[in-house]
Coordinates of C-alpha atoms and ligand atoms in Angstrom, one line a residue:
M8 CA 16.5 -38.0 127.1
A9 CA 19.5 -40.3 127.8
D10 CA 22.5 -38.5 129.2
I11 CA 24.9 -38.6 126.2
A12 CA 27.9 -38.1 128.4
Q13 CA 27.1 -41.4 130.2
T14 CA 26.3 -43.3 127.0
P15 CA 29.0 -45.8 126.1
R16 CA 31.1 -45.1 123.0
A17 CA 31.7 -47.3 120.0
T18 CA 35.3 -46.8 119.0
T19 CA 36.0 -46.5 115.3
G20 CA 39.3 -48.4 115.2
C21 CA 41.0 -45.1 114.3
A22 CA 42.6 -43.8 117.6
G23 CA 43.1 -40.3 116.3
L24 CA 39.5 -40.0 115.2
D25 CA 38.2 -41.4 118.5
K26 CA 40.2 -38.7 120.2
M27 CA 38.5 -36.1 117.9
L28 CA 35.2 -37.6 118.9
H29 CA 36.1 -37.5 122.6
G30 CA 36.1 -41.3 122.9
G31 CA 34.3 -42.6 119.8
L32 CA 30.8 -42.6 118.4
V33 CA 28.0 -42.5 120.8
E34 CA 26.5 -46.0 120.8
G35 CA 23.2 -46.2 118.9
Y36 CA 24.0 -43.1 116.9
C37 CA 23.6 -42.9 113.1
V38 CA 26.6 -41.2 111.6
V39 CA 27.1 -39.8 108.1
L40 CA 30.6 -40.1 106.8
E41 CA 30.9 -37.9 103.7
G42 CA 33.8 -37.6 101.3
S43 CA 35.1 -37.2 97.8
P44 CA 35.9 -40.3 95.7
G45 CA 38.8 -42.3 97.1
T46 CA 39.1 -40.3 100.3
G47 CA 38.8 -43.6 102.4
K48 CA 35.1 -43.7 103.2
T49 CA 34.9 -47.5 102.7
T50 CA 38.2 -48.0 104.5
L51 CA 37.1 -46.1 107.6
G52 CA 33.7 -47.8 107.5
L53 CA 35.3 -51.3 107.4
Q54 CA 37.9 -50.1 110.1
F55 CA 34.9 -49.4 112.4
L56 CA 33.4 -52.9 111.7
M57 CA 36.8 -54.6 112.2
D58 CA 37.2 -52.8 115.5
G59 CA 33.8 -54.3 116.5
C60 CA 34.9 -57.8 115.4
K61 CA 38.0 -57.6 117.5
K62 CA 35.9 -56.6 120.6
G63 CA 33.3 -59.3 119.9
E64 CA 30.7 -56.8 118.7
P65 CA 29.4 -58.3 115.4
G66 CA 28.8 -56.0 112.4
I67 CA 27.1 -55.9 109.1
A68 CA 28.3 -54.3 105.9
I69 CA 25.6 -53.5 103.4
T70 CA 27.2 -52.6 100.0
F71 CA 25.7 -51.7 96.7
E72 CA 29.0 -52.2 95.0
E73 CA 28.6 -54.7 92.1
F74 CA 31.8 -56.7 92.4
P75 CA 31.9 -58.7 95.6
E76 CA 35.3 -60.3 95.0
Q77 CA 36.8 -56.8 94.5
Y78 CA 35.3 -55.7 97.8
Y79 CA 37.0 -58.6 99.7
E80 CA 40.2 -58.1 97.8
N81 CA 40.4 -54.4 98.6
A82 CA 39.8 -55.2 102.3
M83 CA 42.5 -57.8 102.1
Q84 CA 44.9 -55.2 100.8
L85 CA 44.2 -53.2 104.0
G86 CA 45.0 -56.3 106.1
W87 CA 41.4 -57.4 106.8
D88 CA 40.2 -60.9 106.0
L89 CA 36.5 -60.3 105.9
K90 CA 35.7 -63.9 105.0
A91 CA 37.5 -65.1 108.1
Y92 CA 35.3 -62.9 110.3
E93 CA 32.2 -64.0 108.4
D94 CA 33.2 -67.6 109.2
Q95 CA 33.4 -66.7 112.9
G96 CA 29.9 -65.2 112.8
L97 CA 31.2 -61.7 113.6
L98 CA 30.6 -60.1 110.3
K99 CA 28.1 -60.3 107.4
V100 CA 28.9 -58.6 104.1
Q101 CA 25.7 -58.3 102.2
F102 CA 25.7 -57.3 98.6
S103 CA 22.4 -55.8 97.8
D104 CA 20.6 -53.2 95.7
P105 CA 19.0 -50.1 97.3
L106 CA 15.4 -51.2 96.8
T107 CA 15.8 -54.8 98.1
F108 CA 17.7 -53.4 101.1
L109 CA 15.0 -50.8 102.0
E110 CA 12.2 -53.4 101.6
G111 CA 14.2 -55.8 103.9
L112 CA 14.5 -53.0 106.5
Q113 CA 10.9 -52.0 106.7
D114 CA 9.4 -55.0 108.5
L115 CA 10.1 -55.5 112.2
D116 CA 10.7 -59.1 111.3
G117 CA 12.1 -58.4 107.9
H118 CA 15.4 -60.0 106.8
I119 CA 17.6 -57.2 108.1
A120 CA 16.0 -57.5 111.6
E121 CA 16.4 -61.3 111.3
M122 CA 20.1 -60.9 110.4
V123 CA 20.7 -58.4 113.3
D124 CA 19.0 -60.7 115.8
G125 CA 20.6 -63.8 114.4
M126 CA 24.1 -62.6 114.8
G127 CA 23.6 -60.1 117.6
A128 CA 24.9 -57.3 115.4
K129 CA 25.8 -54.0 117.1
R130 CA 27.2 -52.1 114.2
I131 CA 26.3 -51.5 110.6
L132 CA 28.0 -49.9 107.6
V133 CA 25.9 -48.7 104.6
D134 CA 28.1 -48.2 101.5
S135 CA 26.7 -45.9 100.3
V136 CA 23.4 -44.0 100.9
S137 CA 24.1 -42.0 97.7
H138 CA 22.7 -45.0 95.8
F139 CA 19.3 -44.2 97.1
E140 CA 19.3 -41.1 94.9
R141 CA 18.8 -43.6 92.0
L142 CA 15.4 -44.6 93.4
T143 CA 13.6 -41.2 93.0
N144 CA 13.9 -37.8 91.5
D145 CA 11.7 -36.3 94.1
A146 CA 13.5 -34.5 97.0
G147 CA 10.6 -35.3 99.4
D148 CA 10.6 -39.0 98.6
L149 CA 14.3 -39.2 99.1
R150 CA 14.1 -37.5 102.5
R151 CA 11.4 -40.0 103.5
I152 CA 13.6 -42.9 102.4
E153 CA 16.6 -41.5 104.3
T154 CA 14.4 -40.8 107.4
D155 CA 13.0 -44.3 107.3
L156 CA 16.5 -45.8 107.0
V157 CA 17.8 -43.9 110.0
H158 CA 14.8 -44.8 112.1
A159 CA 15.0 -48.5 111.2
L160 CA 18.7 -48.7 112.1
K161 CA 18.0 -47.0 115.4
R162 CA 15.1 -49.3 116.0
E163 CA 17.5 -52.2 115.6
G164 CA 19.8 -50.6 118.2
L165 CA 22.7 -50.4 115.8
T166 CA 25.5 -47.9 115.8
S167 CA 25.6 -47.0 112.1
I168 CA 27.9 -45.4 109.6
L169 CA 26.3 -44.2 106.4
L170 CA 28.7 -43.4 103.7
K171 CA 27.8 -40.4 101.5
E172 CA 29.6 -39.5 98.3
N173 CA 30.6 -36.0 97.6
P174 CA 31.4 -35.5 93.9
H175 CA 33.7 -32.5 94.5
V176 CA 37.4 -33.5 94.5
L177 CA 39.0 -30.1 95.1
G178 CA 37.9 -26.5 95.2
G179 CA 34.5 -25.4 96.6
W180 CA 32.4 -28.0 98.2
D181 CA 28.7 -27.8 97.4
R182 CA 26.9 -29.6 100.2
G183 CA 23.5 -28.2 99.4
D184 CA 21.7 -31.5 98.7
N185 CA 22.9 -33.2 101.8
R186 CA 19.6 -33.9 103.6
V187 CA 20.7 -37.1 105.3
A188 CA 23.2 -35.0 107.3
F189 CA 20.3 -33.2 109.0
I190 CA 18.6 -36.5 110.0
A191 CA 21.8 -38.2 111.2
D192 CA 23.2 -37.7 114.8
A193 CA 26.7 -37.0 113.6
L194 CA 28.6 -35.9 110.5
I195 CA 32.2 -36.5 109.7
L196 CA 33.8 -35.2 106.5
L197 CA 36.8 -36.5 104.6
R198 CA 38.3 -34.5 101.8
Y199 CA 41.3 -33.7 99.7
I200 CA 43.1 -30.5 100.5
E201 CA 45.6 -28.8 98.1
L202 CA 48.3 -27.1 100.1
E203 CA 51.6 -25.8 98.7
S204 CA 51.3 -27.9 95.6
E205 CA 50.6 -31.1 97.5
I206 CA 47.4 -33.0 97.8
K207 CA 46.7 -33.9 101.4
R208 CA 43.7 -35.4 103.1
G209 CA 41.8 -33.8 105.9
V210 CA 39.1 -35.0 108.3
V211 CA 36.7 -32.9 110.4
V212 CA 33.9 -33.8 112.8
L213 CA 31.1 -31.3 111.9
K214 CA 28.5 -32.4 114.3
M215 CA 27.8 -34.9 117.1
R216 CA 24.4 -34.4 118.8
G217 CA 24.6 -33.7 122.6
S218 CA 28.3 -34.2 122.8
D219 CA 31.4 -32.0 122.5
H220 CA 34.0 -32.9 119.9
E221 CA 37.1 -31.5 118.3
K222 CA 36.3 -28.8 115.7
E223 CA 39.7 -28.6 114.0
I224 CA 40.6 -30.2 110.7
R225 CA 43.3 -32.9 111.0
Q226 CA 45.5 -34.5 108.4
Y227 CA 45.2 -38.2 107.8
V228 CA 46.9 -40.9 105.8
I229 CA 45.6 -44.3 104.7
R230 CA 47.8 -47.3 105.5
E231 CA 47.3 -51.0 106.0
Q232 CA 44.8 -51.3 108.9
G233 CA 43.1 -48.1 107.8
L234 CA 43.2 -44.4 108.5
V235 CA 45.8 -42.8 110.7
V236 CA 44.9 -39.3 111.9
G237 CA 47.7 -36.9 112.5
D238 CA 48.3 -33.2 113.1
V239 CA 45.9 -30.3 112.9
F240 CA 46.5 -28.2 109.7
Q241 CA 48.3 -25.2 111.3
G242 CA 47.5 -21.6 110.5
V243 CA 45.5 -22.2 107.3
A244 CA 42.2 -20.8 106.5
G245 CA 39.7 -21.8 103.8
L246 CA 40.6 -25.5 103.8
F247 CA 37.0 -26.7 103.2
I248 CA 36.0 -24.0 100.8
G249 CA 38.9 -24.9 98.6
S250 CA 41.0 -21.8 99.0
A251 CA 43.6 -22.7 101.5
R252 CA 45.8 -19.7 102.5
G253 CA 48.9 -19.3 104.7
G254 CA 49.7 -23.0 105.2
E255 CA 52.7 -24.3 107.0
K256 CA 54.4 -27.2 105.4
N257 CA 53.9 -30.2 107.7
Ligands
ATP328 N1 46.8 -50.7 101.6 C1 46.8 -49.4 101.4 N2 47.8 -48.6 101.7 C2 47.7 -47.3 101.5 N3 46.7 -46.7 100.9 C3 45.7 -47.4 100.5 C4 45.6 -48.8 100.8 N4 44.5 -49.3 100.3 C5 43.8 -48.2 99.9 N5 44.5 -47.1 100.0 C6 44.1 -45.7 99.6 O1 42.7 -45.6 99.9 C7 42.0 -45.1 98.8 C8 40.6 -45.7 98.6 O2 40.0 -45.8 99.8 P1 38.5 -46.2 99.8 O3 38.1 -47.2 98.8 O4 38.2 -46.5 101.2 O5 37.8 -44.7 99.4 P2 36.3 -44.4 99.1 O6 36.2 -43.0 99.7 O7 35.4 -45.4 99.7 O8 36.3 -44.4 97.6 P3 35.0 -44.4 96.6 O9 34.4 -43.0 96.6 O10 35.6 -44.8 95.3 O11 34.1 -45.4 97.1 C9 42.9 -45.4 97.6 O12 42.7 -44.5 96.6 C10 44.3 -45.4 98.1 O13 44.8 -44.1 98.0
MG329 MG1 34.0 -46.6 98.7

Protein backbone atom coordinates (compact mmCIF):
# COMPACT_ATOMS: atom_id res chain seq x y z
CA MET A 1 0.00 0.00 0.00
CA ALA A 2 1.24 3.50 -0.85
CA ASP A 3 2.46 5.52 2.09
CA ILE A 4 -0.28 8.12 2.49
CA ALA A 5 2.04 10.49 4.35
CA GLN A 6 4.18 10.69 1.19
CA THR A 7 1.26 11.03 -1.23
CA PRO A 8 0.86 14.56 -2.61
CA ARG A 9 -2.17 16.54 -1.52
CA ALA A 10 -4.78 18.23 -3.65
CA THR A 11 -5.59 21.49 -1.91
CA THR A 12 -9.27 22.43 -1.73
CA GLY A 13 -8.89 26.17 -2.26
CA CYS A 14 -10.16 26.68 1.30
CA ALA A 15 -7.05 27.26 3.40
CA GLY A 16 -8.80 26.58 6.71
CA LEU A 17 -10.15 23.26 5.49
CA ASP A 18 -6.75 22.28 4.08
CA LYS A 19 -5.34 22.89 7.54
CA MET A 20 -8.01 20.64 9.05
CA LEU A 21 -6.99 18.02 6.47
CA HIS A 22 -3.30 18.42 7.34
CA GLY A 23 -2.48 19.74 3.89
CA GLY A 24 -5.45 18.95 1.69
CA LEU A 25 -7.12 15.92 0.17
CA VAL A 26 -4.87 12.95 -0.53
CA GLU A 27 -4.43 12.82 -4.32
CA GLY A 28 -6.52 10.09 -5.92
CA TYR A 29 -8.92 9.93 -2.99
CA CYS A 30 -12.66 9.87 -3.34
CA VAL A 31 -14.21 12.23 -0.83
CA VAL A 32 -17.85 12.51 0.21
CA LEU A 33 -18.93 16.03 1.14
CA GLU A 34 -22.27 15.79 2.89
CA GLY A 35 -24.48 18.63 4.00
CA SER A 36 -27.94 20.06 4.50
CA PRO A 37 -29.56 22.16 1.75
CA GLY A 38 -27.73 25.44 1.15
CA THR A 39 -24.77 24.70 3.41
CA GLY A 40 -22.30 25.32 0.55
CA LYS A 41 -21.64 21.88 -0.92
CA THR A 42 -21.65 23.08 -4.53
CA THR A 43 -19.63 26.15 -3.53
CA LEU A 44 -16.89 24.09 -1.86
CA GLY A 45 -16.91 21.60 -4.74
CA LEU A 46 -16.40 24.39 -7.27
CA GLN A 47 -13.80 26.02 -5.01
CA PHE A 48 -11.82 22.76 -5.25
CA LEU A 49 -12.08 22.77 -9.06
CA MET A 50 -11.15 26.47 -9.26
CA ASP A 51 -8.10 25.79 -7.09
CA GLY A 52 -7.09 23.12 -9.60
CA CYS A 53 -7.62 25.45 -12.58
CA LYS A 54 -5.38 28.07 -10.98
CA LYS A 55 -2.65 25.44 -10.57
CA GLY A 56 -3.04 24.08 -14.10
CA GLU A 57 -4.80 20.91 -12.88
CA PRO A 58 -7.87 20.54 -15.09
CA GLY A 59 -11.18 19.49 -13.57
CA ILE A 60 -14.62 18.24 -14.49
CA ALA A 61 -17.92 19.18 -12.85
CA ILE A 62 -20.70 16.66 -13.42
CA THR A 63 -24.00 18.13 -12.38
CA PHE A 64 -27.50 16.74 -12.46
CA GLU A 65 -28.97 20.21 -11.94
CA GLU A 66 -31.46 21.04 -14.64
CA PHE A 67 -30.69 24.71 -15.25
CA PRO A 68 -27.21 25.17 -16.75
CA GLU A 69 -27.39 28.97 -16.97
CA GLN A 70 -28.29 29.17 -13.28
CA TYR A 71 -25.26 27.04 -12.42
CA TYR A 72 -22.92 29.39 -14.30
CA GLU A 73 -24.67 32.43 -12.83
CA ASN A 74 -24.38 31.15 -9.24
CA ALA A 75 -20.68 30.53 -9.79
CA MET A 76 -20.29 34.02 -11.23
CA GLN A 77 -21.85 35.43 -8.04
CA LEU A 78 -19.04 33.72 -6.16
CA GLY A 79 -16.47 35.31 -8.49
CA TRP A 80 -15.85 32.30 -10.71
CA ASP A 81 -16.18 32.57 -14.47
CA LEU A 82 -16.60 28.89 -15.31
CA LYS A 83 -16.98 29.55 -19.04
CA ALA A 84 -13.62 31.34 -19.17
CA TYR A 85 -11.90 28.30 -17.64
CA GLU A 86 -13.78 26.03 -20.07
CA ASP A 87 -12.47 28.15 -22.95
CA GLN A 88 -8.93 27.60 -21.63
CA GLY A 89 -9.50 23.83 -21.54
CA LEU A 90 -9.03 23.74 -17.76
CA LEU A 91 -12.62 22.94 -16.91
CA LYS A 92 -15.54 21.03 -18.31
CA VAL A 93 -19.00 21.46 -16.81
CA GLN A 94 -21.14 18.59 -17.91
CA PHE A 95 -24.89 18.66 -17.39
CA SER A 96 -26.03 15.08 -17.33
CA ASP A 97 -28.57 12.70 -15.90
CA PRO A 98 -27.53 9.95 -13.47
CA LEU A 99 -28.08 7.06 -15.89
CA THR A 100 -26.25 8.59 -18.85
CA PHE A 101 -23.38 9.53 -16.58
CA LEU A 102 -23.08 6.02 -15.13
CA GLU A 103 -23.19 4.43 -18.57
CA GLY A 104 -20.50 6.82 -19.79
CA LEU A 105 -18.33 5.90 -16.81
CA GLN A 106 -18.49 2.14 -17.20
CA ASP A 107 -16.33 1.63 -20.30
CA LEU A 108 -12.60 2.03 -20.09
CA ASP A 109 -12.92 4.00 -23.33
CA GLY A 110 -16.33 5.49 -22.54
CA HIS A 111 -17.01 9.18 -22.89
CA ILE A 112 -15.92 10.06 -19.35
CA ALA A 113 -12.55 8.33 -19.85
CA GLU A 114 -12.26 10.11 -23.18
CA MET A 115 -12.97 13.46 -21.56
CA VAL A 116 -10.48 12.79 -18.71
CA ASP A 117 -7.75 11.79 -21.18
CA GLY A 118 -8.58 14.55 -23.64
CA MET A 119 -8.20 17.38 -21.14
CA GLY A 120 -5.79 15.69 -18.73
CA ALA A 121 -8.30 16.04 -15.87
CA LYS A 122 -7.01 15.53 -12.34
CA ARG A 123 -10.11 16.48 -10.35
CA ILE A 124 -13.82 15.83 -10.56
CA LEU A 125 -16.92 17.03 -8.75
CA VAL A 126 -20.15 15.01 -8.84
CA ASP A 127 -23.10 17.23 -7.88
CA SER A 128 -24.72 15.20 -6.38
CA VAL A 129 -24.64 11.44 -5.76
CA SER A 130 -28.02 11.71 -4.02
CA HIS A 131 -29.54 11.71 -7.53
CA PHE A 132 -28.54 8.04 -7.94
CA GLU A 133 -31.20 7.20 -5.37
CA ARG A 134 -33.76 7.92 -8.11
CA LEU A 135 -32.42 5.00 -10.16
CA THR A 136 -33.40 2.21 -7.80
CA ASN A 137 -35.36 1.39 -4.66
CA ASP A 138 -33.07 -1.50 -3.82
CA ALA A 139 -30.36 -0.78 -1.24
CA GLY A 140 -28.06 -3.46 -2.71
CA ASP A 141 -28.36 -2.03 -6.23
CA LEU A 142 -27.59 1.45 -4.95
CA ARG A 143 -24.53 0.23 -3.12
CA ARG A 144 -23.30 -1.45 -6.32
CA ILE A 145 -23.86 1.76 -8.30
CA GLU A 146 -21.96 3.80 -5.71
CA THR A 147 -19.13 1.26 -5.50
CA ASP A 148 -18.81 1.19 -9.31
CA LEU A 149 -18.75 4.98 -9.35
CA VAL A 150 -15.97 5.22 -6.75
CA HIS A 151 -13.92 2.51 -8.51
CA ALA A 152 -14.31 4.13 -11.92
CA LEU A 153 -13.20 7.54 -10.62
CA LYS A 154 -10.16 5.95 -8.98
CA ARG A 155 -9.38 4.01 -12.14
CA GLU A 156 -9.24 7.35 -13.97
CA GLY A 157 -6.75 8.58 -11.36
CA LEU A 158 -8.97 11.47 -10.32
CA THR A 159 -9.23 13.17 -6.96
CA SER A 160 -13.01 13.30 -6.53
CA ILE A 161 -15.51 15.16 -4.43
CA LEU A 162 -18.94 13.55 -4.35
CA LEU A 163 -21.66 15.77 -2.95
CA LYS A 164 -24.29 14.12 -0.79
CA GLU A 165 -27.49 15.79 0.33
CA ASN A 166 -28.61 15.48 3.91
CA PRO A 167 -32.26 16.50 4.22
CA HIS A 168 -32.00 17.47 7.89
CA VAL A 169 -31.59 21.18 8.41
CA LEU A 170 -31.43 21.45 12.19
CA GLY A 171 -31.90 19.03 15.05
CA GLY A 172 -30.86 15.39 15.01
CA TRP A 173 -28.99 14.18 11.96
CA ASP A 174 -30.06 10.78 10.75
CA ARG A 175 -27.19 9.47 8.67
CA GLY A 176 -28.37 5.86 8.61
CA ASP A 177 -28.68 5.52 4.82
CA ASN A 178 -25.25 6.87 4.04
CA ARG A 179 -23.62 3.88 2.34
CA VAL A 180 -21.40 5.90 0.06
CA ALA A 181 -19.58 7.30 3.10
CA PHE A 182 -18.31 3.79 3.86
CA ILE A 183 -16.99 3.27 0.34
CA ALA A 184 -15.31 6.67 0.10
CA ASP A 185 -11.82 7.43 1.44
CA ALA A 186 -12.82 10.57 3.27
CA LEU A 187 -15.93 12.18 4.70
CA ILE A 188 -16.49 15.87 5.37
CA LEU A 189 -19.73 17.21 6.83
CA LEU A 190 -21.28 20.68 6.54
CA ARG A 191 -24.22 21.62 8.66
CA TYR A 192 -26.25 24.35 10.30
CA ILE A 193 -25.78 24.79 14.01
CA GLU A 194 -28.20 26.66 16.22
CA LEU A 195 -26.33 28.38 18.98
CA GLU A 196 -27.71 31.04 21.31
CA SER A 197 -30.53 31.96 18.91
CA GLU A 198 -28.21 32.24 15.94
CA ILE A 199 -27.80 29.90 13.00
CA LYS A 200 -24.17 29.24 12.28
CA ARG A 201 -22.45 26.85 9.94
CA GLY A 202 -20.04 24.14 11.04
CA VAL A 203 -17.61 21.86 9.20
CA VAL A 204 -15.97 18.68 10.45
CA VAL A 205 -13.70 16.07 8.86
CA LEU A 206 -15.10 12.74 10.02
CA LYS A 207 -12.68 10.45 8.27
CA MET A 208 -9.66 10.38 5.98
CA ARG A 209 -8.20 6.93 5.45
CA GLY A 210 -4.60 6.43 6.47
CA SER A 211 -4.11 10.03 7.50
CA ASP A 212 -4.50 12.09 10.62
CA HIS A 213 -6.79 15.12 10.48
CA GLU A 214 -8.37 17.62 12.81
CA LYS A 215 -11.37 16.22 14.66
CA GLU A 216 -12.89 19.48 15.90
CA ILE A 217 -15.93 21.27 14.48
CA ARG A 218 -15.07 24.66 13.01
CA GLN A 219 -17.26 27.55 12.03
CA TYR A 220 -17.27 28.72 8.44
CA VAL A 221 -18.86 31.47 6.38
CA ILE A 222 -19.54 31.70 2.65
CA ARG A 223 -18.12 34.69 0.82
CA GLU A 224 -17.11 35.55 -2.70
CA GLN A 225 -14.40 32.98 -3.62
CA GLY A 226 -16.04 30.37 -1.40
CA LEU A 227 -15.92 29.02 2.12
CA VAL A 228 -13.77 30.62 4.77
CA VAL A 229 -13.15 28.40 7.80
CA GLY A 230 -12.71 30.08 11.17
CA ASP A 231 -12.59 29.16 14.84
CA VAL A 232 -13.42 25.94 16.59
CA PHE A 233 -16.76 26.05 18.42
CA GLN A 234 -15.53 26.48 21.98
CA GLY A 235 -16.94 24.56 24.91
CA VAL A 236 -20.05 23.24 23.24
CA ALA A 237 -21.30 19.71 23.23
CA GLY A 238 -23.90 18.06 21.05
CA LEU A 239 -23.38 20.26 17.96
CA PHE A 240 -23.95 17.48 15.48
CA ILE A 241 -26.80 15.83 17.32
CA GLY A 242 -28.73 19.08 17.35
CA SER A 243 -28.65 19.83 21.07
CA ALA A 244 -25.82 22.30 21.50
CA ARG A 245 -25.19 23.15 25.14
CA GLY A 246 -22.89 25.57 26.88
CA GLY A 247 -21.83 27.59 23.83
CA GLU A 248 -19.71 30.69 24.00
CA LYS A 249 -20.76 33.52 21.79
CA ASN A 250 -18.08 33.91 19.08
N1 LIG B 1 -21.56 35.47 -3.13
C1 LIG B 1 -22.00 34.94 -1.98
N2 LIG B 1 -21.74 35.56 -0.82
C2 LIG B 1 -22.15 35.04 0.35
N3 LIG B 1 -22.86 33.90 0.46
C3 LIG B 1 -23.16 33.28 -0.65
C4 LIG B 1 -22.74 33.74 -1.93
N4 LIG B 1 -23.18 32.87 -2.83
C5 LIG B 1 -23.84 31.91 -2.14
N5 LIG B 1 -23.82 32.15 -0.84
C6 LIG B 1 -24.42 31.31 0.23
O1 LIG B 1 -24.26 29.96 -0.16
C7 LIG B 1 -25.47 29.26 -0.02
C8 LIG B 1 -25.67 28.21 -1.11
O2 LIG B 1 -24.50 27.54 -1.33
P1 LIG B 1 -24.51 26.25 -2.25
O3 LIG B 1 -25.40 26.41 -3.43
O4 LIG B 1 -23.09 25.93 -2.50
O5 LIG B 1 -25.15 25.19 -1.24
P2 LIG B 1 -25.52 23.68 -1.51
O6 LIG B 1 -25.19 22.99 -0.24
O7 LIG B 1 -24.90 23.19 -2.76
O8 LIG B 1 -27.10 23.79 -1.67
P3 LIG B 1 -28.12 22.73 -2.31
O9 LIG B 1 -28.33 21.70 -1.24
O10 LIG B 1 -29.34 23.57 -2.55
O11 LIG B 1 -27.51 22.20 -3.55
C9 LIG B 1 -26.53 30.31 -0.17
O12 LIG B 1 -27.66 29.91 0.54
C10 LIG B 1 -25.89 31.53 0.39
O13 LIG B 1 -26.15 31.59 1.79
MG1 LIG C 1 -25.74 22.40 -4.50
